[in-house]
Short mmCIF file of C-alpha atoms in Angstrom, two decimals:
data_model
loop_
_atom_site.label_atom_id
_atom_site.label_comp_id
_atom_site.label_asym_id
_atom_site.label_seq_id
_atom_site.Cartn_x
_atom_site.Cartn_y
_atom_site.Cartn_z
CA MET A 1 -0.29 -0.09 -0.21
CA MET A 2 2.90 2.42 0.68
CA ILE A 3 4.69 1.40 -2.38
CA GLU A 4 1.51 2.51 -4.22
CA THR A 5 1.28 5.69 -2.26
CA ASN A 6 4.94 6.64 -3.20
CA SER A 7 4.71 5.53 -6.86
CA TYR A 8 1.55 8.04 -7.07
CA LYS A 9 3.53 10.95 -5.41
CA ASP A 10 6.47 10.03 -8.00
CA ASP A 11 4.41 10.28 -10.90
CA ASP A 12 2.67 13.80 -9.57
CA LEU A 13 6.18 15.13 -9.15
CA LEU A 14 7.39 14.14 -12.83
CA GLU A 15 3.90 15.44 -14.14
CA LEU A 16 4.57 18.47 -12.51
CA LEU A 17 8.47 18.63 -13.59
CA LYS A 18 7.14 17.59 -17.40
CA LYS A 19 4.54 20.53 -17.31
CA ILE A 20 7.36 23.10 -16.37
CA TRP A 21 9.64 21.45 -18.93
CA ASN A 22 7.07 22.10 -21.71
CA GLY A 23 6.33 25.60 -20.70
CA LYS A 24 10.46 26.39 -20.56
CA LEU A 25 10.17 29.27 -23.02
CA ILE A 26 7.72 30.94 -21.29
CA ILE A 27 9.73 30.70 -18.23
CA LEU A 28 12.71 31.71 -20.11
CA PHE A 29 10.79 34.73 -21.43
CA VAL A 30 9.71 35.83 -17.97
CA VAL A 31 13.17 35.41 -16.63
CA LEU A 32 14.61 37.42 -19.14
CA PHE A 33 11.93 40.21 -18.91
CA MET A 34 12.96 40.32 -14.88
CA MET A 35 16.55 40.76 -15.85
CA LEU A 36 15.59 43.26 -18.12
CA CYS A 37 13.34 45.16 -15.38
CA SER A 38 16.68 44.49 -13.08
CA LEU A 39 18.85 46.47 -15.11
CA ILE A 40 16.28 49.28 -15.37
CA TYR A 41 16.07 49.27 -11.83
CA ILE A 42 19.75 49.43 -11.57
CA LYS A 43 20.16 52.09 -13.96
CA SER A 44 17.50 54.39 -12.51
CA SER A 45 18.77 54.41 -8.77
CA HIS A 46 21.24 56.28 -7.40
CA GLN A 47 24.64 54.92 -7.31
CA LYS A 48 25.84 55.38 -3.40
CA TRP A 49 29.61 56.27 -2.93
CA VAL A 50 30.78 56.32 0.48
CA SER A 51 33.95 58.27 1.33
CA THR A 52 35.83 58.17 4.69
CA ARG A 53 38.57 60.02 6.22
CA VAL A 54 40.35 59.17 9.71
CA VAL A 55 41.11 62.57 11.69
CA THR A 56 43.56 62.60 14.79
CA THR A 57 45.10 64.86 17.20
CA ILE A 58 47.66 67.15 16.06
CA GLU A 59 51.59 67.31 17.05
CA GLN A 60 52.40 69.33 20.49
CA THR A 61 55.12 70.96 18.28
CA LYS A 62 52.41 72.65 15.84
CA ILE A 63 50.65 73.91 19.02
CA ASN A 64 53.87 75.12 20.46
CA GLU A 65 54.38 77.44 17.45
CA ILE A 66 50.91 79.49 18.06
CA ARG A 67 51.67 78.96 21.88
CA TYR A 68 54.56 81.22 21.95
CA ASP A 69 52.84 83.81 19.80
CA ILE A 70 50.11 84.10 22.26
CA ILE A 71 52.46 84.40 25.43
CA ASP A 72 54.22 87.09 23.70
CA ASN A 73 50.76 89.35 24.58
CA SER A 74 51.01 88.95 28.24
CA ASP A 75 53.12 87.40 31.01
CA TYR A 76 49.60 86.03 32.33
CA PHE A 77 49.84 83.12 30.23
CA TYR A 78 52.95 82.07 31.72
CA ASN A 79 52.34 78.96 34.10
CA ASN A 80 48.41 79.18 33.43
CA LEU A 81 47.18 75.87 34.19
CA MET A 82 43.36 77.41 32.30
CA PHE A 83 45.44 78.52 29.32
CA ASP A 84 47.42 75.29 29.04
CA ASN A 85 44.31 73.20 28.82
CA TYR A 86 43.24 75.50 25.90
CA LEU A 87 46.43 74.14 24.20
CA LEU A 88 46.01 70.58 24.43
CA PRO A 89 45.90 68.35 21.28
CA ALA A 90 42.57 66.77 22.66
CA THR A 91 41.06 70.03 23.16
CA PHE A 92 41.57 70.92 19.24
CA LEU A 93 40.43 67.80 18.25
CA ASN A 94 36.99 67.58 20.41
CA LEU A 95 36.40 71.19 19.41
CA TYR A 96 36.81 70.47 15.48
CA ILE A 97 34.39 67.18 15.74
CA ASN A 98 31.90 69.44 17.68
CA GLU A 99 31.70 71.92 14.93
CA PHE A 100 31.58 69.25 12.43
CA ASN A 101 28.87 67.63 13.82
CA ASP A 102 26.48 70.83 14.57
CA GLU A 103 23.69 71.16 12.32
CA LYS A 104 24.01 74.98 12.06
CA ASN A 105 27.57 74.60 10.24
CA LYS A 106 26.03 72.16 8.15
CA THR A 107 23.28 74.27 7.03
CA THR A 108 25.80 77.10 6.45
CA PHE A 109 28.15 75.07 4.75
CA ASN A 110 25.27 73.93 2.52
CA ASN A 111 23.98 77.54 1.96
CA GLN A 112 27.29 78.61 0.70
CA HIS A 113 28.40 75.38 -1.35
CA GLN A 114 27.89 75.23 -4.80
CA ILE A 115 27.19 71.52 -4.49
CA LYS A 116 23.71 71.30 -2.46
CA LEU A 117 23.62 68.50 -0.14
CA ASN A 118 20.21 66.24 -0.47
CA ASN A 119 18.83 63.14 0.87
CA ILE A 120 21.56 60.63 0.18
CA ASP A 121 24.43 63.20 1.16
CA THR A 122 25.30 62.79 4.75
CA LEU A 123 28.18 64.07 6.60
CA ALA A 124 28.71 62.03 9.70
CA VAL A 125 31.28 61.13 12.56
CA LYS A 126 31.99 58.02 14.04
CA LYS A 127 34.34 57.71 17.44
CA ILE A 128 37.23 55.36 16.76
CA SER A 129 39.14 56.06 19.78
CA ASN A 130 39.99 58.71 22.19
CA ILE A 131 42.60 60.59 19.84
CA SER A 132 40.71 59.85 16.60
CA TYR A 133 37.60 60.07 14.53
CA LEU A 134 35.96 58.44 11.03
CA LEU A 135 34.49 61.40 9.26
CA THR A 136 31.85 60.36 6.42
CA ASN A 137 30.12 61.57 3.32
CA SER A 138 27.99 59.40 1.25
CA SER A 139 26.42 60.67 -1.92
CA SER A 140 25.68 59.56 -5.59
CA SER A 141 29.35 60.54 -6.73
CA LYS A 142 32.79 59.63 -5.66
CA GLN A 143 34.39 62.82 -6.59
CA LYS A 144 31.46 64.90 -5.01
CA ASN A 145 31.99 63.13 -1.77
CA ILE A 146 35.70 64.22 -2.20
CA THR A 147 34.92 67.65 -2.86
CA ILE A 148 32.24 67.97 0.36
CA LEU A 149 34.66 66.28 2.63
CA ASN A 150 37.72 68.72 1.45
CA ASP A 151 35.81 71.59 1.24
CA TYR A 152 33.86 71.21 4.85
CA ASP A 153 37.28 70.10 6.12
CA LYS A 154 38.42 73.90 5.30
CA TYR A 155 35.25 75.19 6.55
CA ILE A 156 35.16 73.66 10.14
CA ASN A 157 38.74 74.45 10.52
CA LYS A 158 37.85 78.03 9.84
CA VAL A 159 34.92 78.05 12.45
CA SER A 160 37.07 76.14 14.82
CA ARG A 161 39.56 78.68 14.81
CA GLU A 162 37.05 81.46 15.28
CA LYS A 163 35.48 79.55 17.96
CA TRP A 164 38.68 78.83 19.80
CA ILE A 165 39.75 82.56 20.11
CA ALA A 166 36.50 83.43 21.37
CA ASN A 167 36.49 80.82 23.95
CA LEU A 168 39.87 82.25 24.84
CA LYS A 169 38.78 86.02 24.82
CA GLY A 170 35.82 84.75 26.73
CA MET A 171 37.97 82.95 29.23
CA ILE A 172 40.02 86.32 30.05
CA LYS A 173 37.12 88.38 30.12
CA ASN A 174 35.72 85.83 32.87
CA ASN A 175 38.68 86.41 34.78
CA ILE A 176 38.89 89.92 34.68
CA ILE A 177 35.04 90.04 36.05
CA ASP A 178 36.23 87.25 38.81
CA LEU A 179 39.45 88.91 39.58
CA SER A 180 37.81 92.14 39.95
CA TYR A 181 34.95 90.85 42.36
CA ASN A 182 37.64 89.10 44.40
CA LEU A 183 39.85 92.37 44.69
CA LYS A 184 36.95 94.37 45.70
CA ALA A 185 36.23 91.86 48.54
CA GLU A 186 39.48 91.56 49.84
CA LYS A 187 39.50 95.35 50.11
CA VAL A 188 36.41 95.42 51.89
CA ILE A 189 37.94 92.84 54.36
CA GLU A 190 41.06 94.80 54.90
CA LYS A 191 38.74 98.24 55.57
CA THR A 192 36.45 96.17 57.79
CA LYS A 193 39.93 95.01 59.52
CA ILE A 194 41.26 98.48 59.89
CA LYS A 195 37.82 99.92 61.36
CA LEU A 196 37.42 97.28 63.86
CA ALA A 197 41.28 97.81 65.12
CA ILE A 198 40.08 101.79 65.23
CA LYS A 199 36.88 100.87 67.24
CA ASN A 200 39.06 98.53 69.61
CA THR A 201 42.11 100.88 69.94
CA GLU A 202 39.34 104.06 70.86
CA ASN A 203 38.02 101.83 73.43
CA ALA A 204 41.33 100.81 74.97
CA LEU A 205 42.56 104.51 74.92
CA LYS A 206 39.25 105.40 77.00
CA ILE A 207 39.99 102.70 79.26
CA ALA A 208 43.65 103.98 79.82
CA ASN A 209 42.65 107.44 80.47
CA ILE A 210 40.13 106.29 83.10
CA GLU A 211 42.71 104.22 85.00
CA GLY A 212 45.49 106.86 84.50
CA VAL A 213 47.71 104.28 82.51
CA SER A 214 49.74 106.79 80.18
CA SER A 215 52.89 104.76 79.75
CA PRO A 216 53.31 100.96 78.65
CA ILE A 217 52.96 98.60 81.86
CA PRO A 218 56.12 96.59 81.77
CA ASP A 219 55.99 92.73 81.78
CA ILE A 220 52.48 92.39 80.30
CA ASP A 221 51.96 91.11 77.13
CA SER A 222 48.87 92.84 75.47
CA THR A 223 49.19 91.54 72.26
CA ASN A 224 46.17 89.05 72.16
CA VAL A 225 44.13 91.28 73.94
CA ILE A 226 41.04 93.03 72.67
CA TYR A 227 41.66 96.45 74.52
CA PRO A 228 45.36 96.62 75.07
CA ILE A 229 45.38 99.41 77.67
CA SER A 230 48.91 97.95 79.03
CA LEU A 231 50.48 99.88 75.73
CA GLY A 232 49.63 103.40 77.74
CA SER A 233 47.37 106.25 76.48
CA LYS A 234 50.38 107.74 74.73
CA ILE A 235 50.95 104.62 72.48
CA LEU A 236 47.45 104.32 71.89
CA SER A 237 47.03 107.77 70.69
CA LYS A 238 49.75 107.08 68.24
CA LYS A 239 48.37 103.75 66.93
CA LEU A 240 45.09 105.32 66.77
CA ALA A 241 46.25 108.23 64.58
CA ILE A 242 48.15 105.57 62.21
CA LEU A 243 44.97 103.43 61.98
CA LYS A 244 42.78 106.57 60.92
CA ALA A 245 45.55 107.55 58.21
CA LEU A 246 45.63 103.55 56.82
CA ASP A 247 42.02 104.27 56.74
CA LYS A 248 41.80 107.34 54.93
CA ASP A 249 43.93 105.34 52.24
CA LYS A 250 43.29 102.93 49.96
CA PRO A 251 43.42 99.45 51.41
CA ASN A 252 46.33 97.71 50.82
CA ASN A 253 48.23 94.11 51.74
CA ILE A 254 50.63 91.77 49.87
CA ALA A 255 47.58 89.69 48.51
CA ILE A 256 45.64 93.09 47.39
CA ASP A 257 48.91 93.95 45.87
CA LYS A 258 49.13 90.60 43.77
CA SER A 259 45.32 90.68 42.79
CA THR A 260 46.00 94.43 41.56
CA TYR A 261 48.83 93.26 39.54
CA LYS A 262 47.34 90.28 37.92
CA LEU A 263 44.21 92.69 37.02
CA ASP A 264 46.38 94.98 35.33
CA GLU A 265 48.08 92.17 33.47
CA LEU A 266 44.62 90.82 32.15
CA LYS A 267 43.30 94.53 31.26
CA ASN A 268 46.35 95.29 29.31
CA ILE A 269 46.22 92.19 27.08
CA LYS A 270 45.25 93.15 23.74
CA LEU A 271 42.38 90.49 22.93
CA ASP A 272 42.65 91.93 18.97
CA ASN A 273 46.34 90.65 19.06
CA ILE A 274 45.20 86.95 19.90
CA THR A 275 44.70 85.37 16.71
CA LEU A 276 45.45 82.10 14.69
CA PRO A 277 47.01 81.70 11.49
CA SER A 278 44.96 80.74 8.59
CA TYR A 279 47.10 77.86 7.77
CA PHE A 280 46.40 76.23 11.47
CA GLU A 281 44.53 73.10 11.37
CA PHE A 282 43.03 71.47 14.48
CA ILE A 283 43.45 67.77 13.28
CA ASN A 284 45.58 65.86 11.28
CA SER A 285 43.67 63.79 8.41
CA ASN A 286 44.29 60.85 6.26
CA ASN A 287 43.63 60.56 2.74
CA ILE A 288 40.28 60.28 1.35
CA GLU A 289 39.17 56.50 1.04
CA SER A 290 36.06 55.79 -1.09
CA HIS A 291 33.93 52.53 -2.18
CA VAL A 292 30.64 51.84 -3.81
CA GLU A 293 28.17 50.79 -1.00
CA GLY A 294 24.79 50.45 -3.29
CA PRO A 295 22.88 49.29 -5.36
CA LYS A 296 24.31 45.71 -5.20
CA LYS A 297 23.75 44.63 -8.83
CA THR A 298 24.81 41.00 -8.76
CA LEU A 299 22.38 40.89 -5.57
CA ILE A 300 19.66 42.42 -7.45
CA ILE A 301 20.01 40.58 -10.78
CA VAL A 302 20.01 37.27 -9.09
CA LEU A 303 17.16 38.36 -6.80
CA PHE A 304 14.72 39.36 -9.99
CA VAL A 305 15.70 36.05 -12.05
CA PHE A 306 14.28 34.01 -9.28
CA ILE A 307 11.49 35.87 -9.05
CA GLY A 308 11.19 35.61 -12.93
CA LEU A 309 12.00 31.47 -12.27
CA ILE A 310 8.88 31.51 -9.62
CA LEU A 311 6.85 33.62 -11.64
CA GLY A 312 7.13 31.90 -15.07
CA SER A 313 6.54 28.14 -13.48
CA ALA A 314 3.26 29.73 -11.84
CA ILE A 315 2.31 31.16 -15.21
CA VAL A 316 3.01 27.72 -16.66
CA LEU A 317 1.22 25.67 -14.48
CA ILE A 318 -1.71 27.98 -14.55
CA LYS A 319 -2.05 27.57 -17.84
CA SER A 320 -1.21 23.77 -18.07
CA LYS A 321 -4.57 23.69 -15.38
CA TYR A 322 -6.45 25.98 -17.72
CA GLU A 323 -6.20 24.32 -20.66
CA LYS A 324 -6.71 20.53 -19.18
CA TYR A 325 -10.01 22.16 -17.50
CA HIS A 326 -11.32 23.43 -21.00
CA ASP A 327 -10.36 20.10 -22.97
#
């Protein structure tokens, strides 16, 4: 019984294959038609080129060249930790990448550039390591990619130079504001100390006059006493005169002198002289590499041929069944 069943199945399979073989011309026609469709699709589709460039941090020697030019503007920049942080290779690279990714810069570049960006044109950044990034652009043209990456690199270097200088000038201006505030506070504190000393000395002088202590009392240390009457009224009077004279003058001490000198240094910096040369680049960059990413021609043709085989076989079987029904 099982042998008969298998025999029927084999007969059905042979019959099916025979029908498909008899309709081979139809199947071939459908396959050729689908191949033609695949070629038309490939021709009408935009070819997608992807171009990449690896950028890394610049050498410290290049930074030192501009460092000396900026330091010449003021002694303030010597041994200044905050300024040194502005001159780290990683600082320049991170600023460049941030500006590269900024949508406003892309829009401005797009408006100024003769080659307009469109839906299949993309500028992107991928982090490779702490000191390197992969810049990518994709479009329908290899040359277009190269042109855009090169021109955008020049544009971003220009924007980065302007941003770096603006940040440095902003740091100096903020330091001036902070130092001015701190200097004012130091002067207020010094004035308060003098006024407190005047008040204590006046009280001590009153007590000394009441007690009749005109000369210093020997063997008594009044250094840490609030009202040092042991100094005697004569010395207290001289001390009071000196304190009142100090109160009339501008407050002064070593800390105030240092802060005043530092503030004068900052104010004397000529901000317009702080520049970066136009040739200075924020990153090191490798040559641009390009490759085609799509459409995948071979895969598309194979897929269309496969669809043609299925579709052609279906047409042959339907045609055979239709003819058998009418017979």
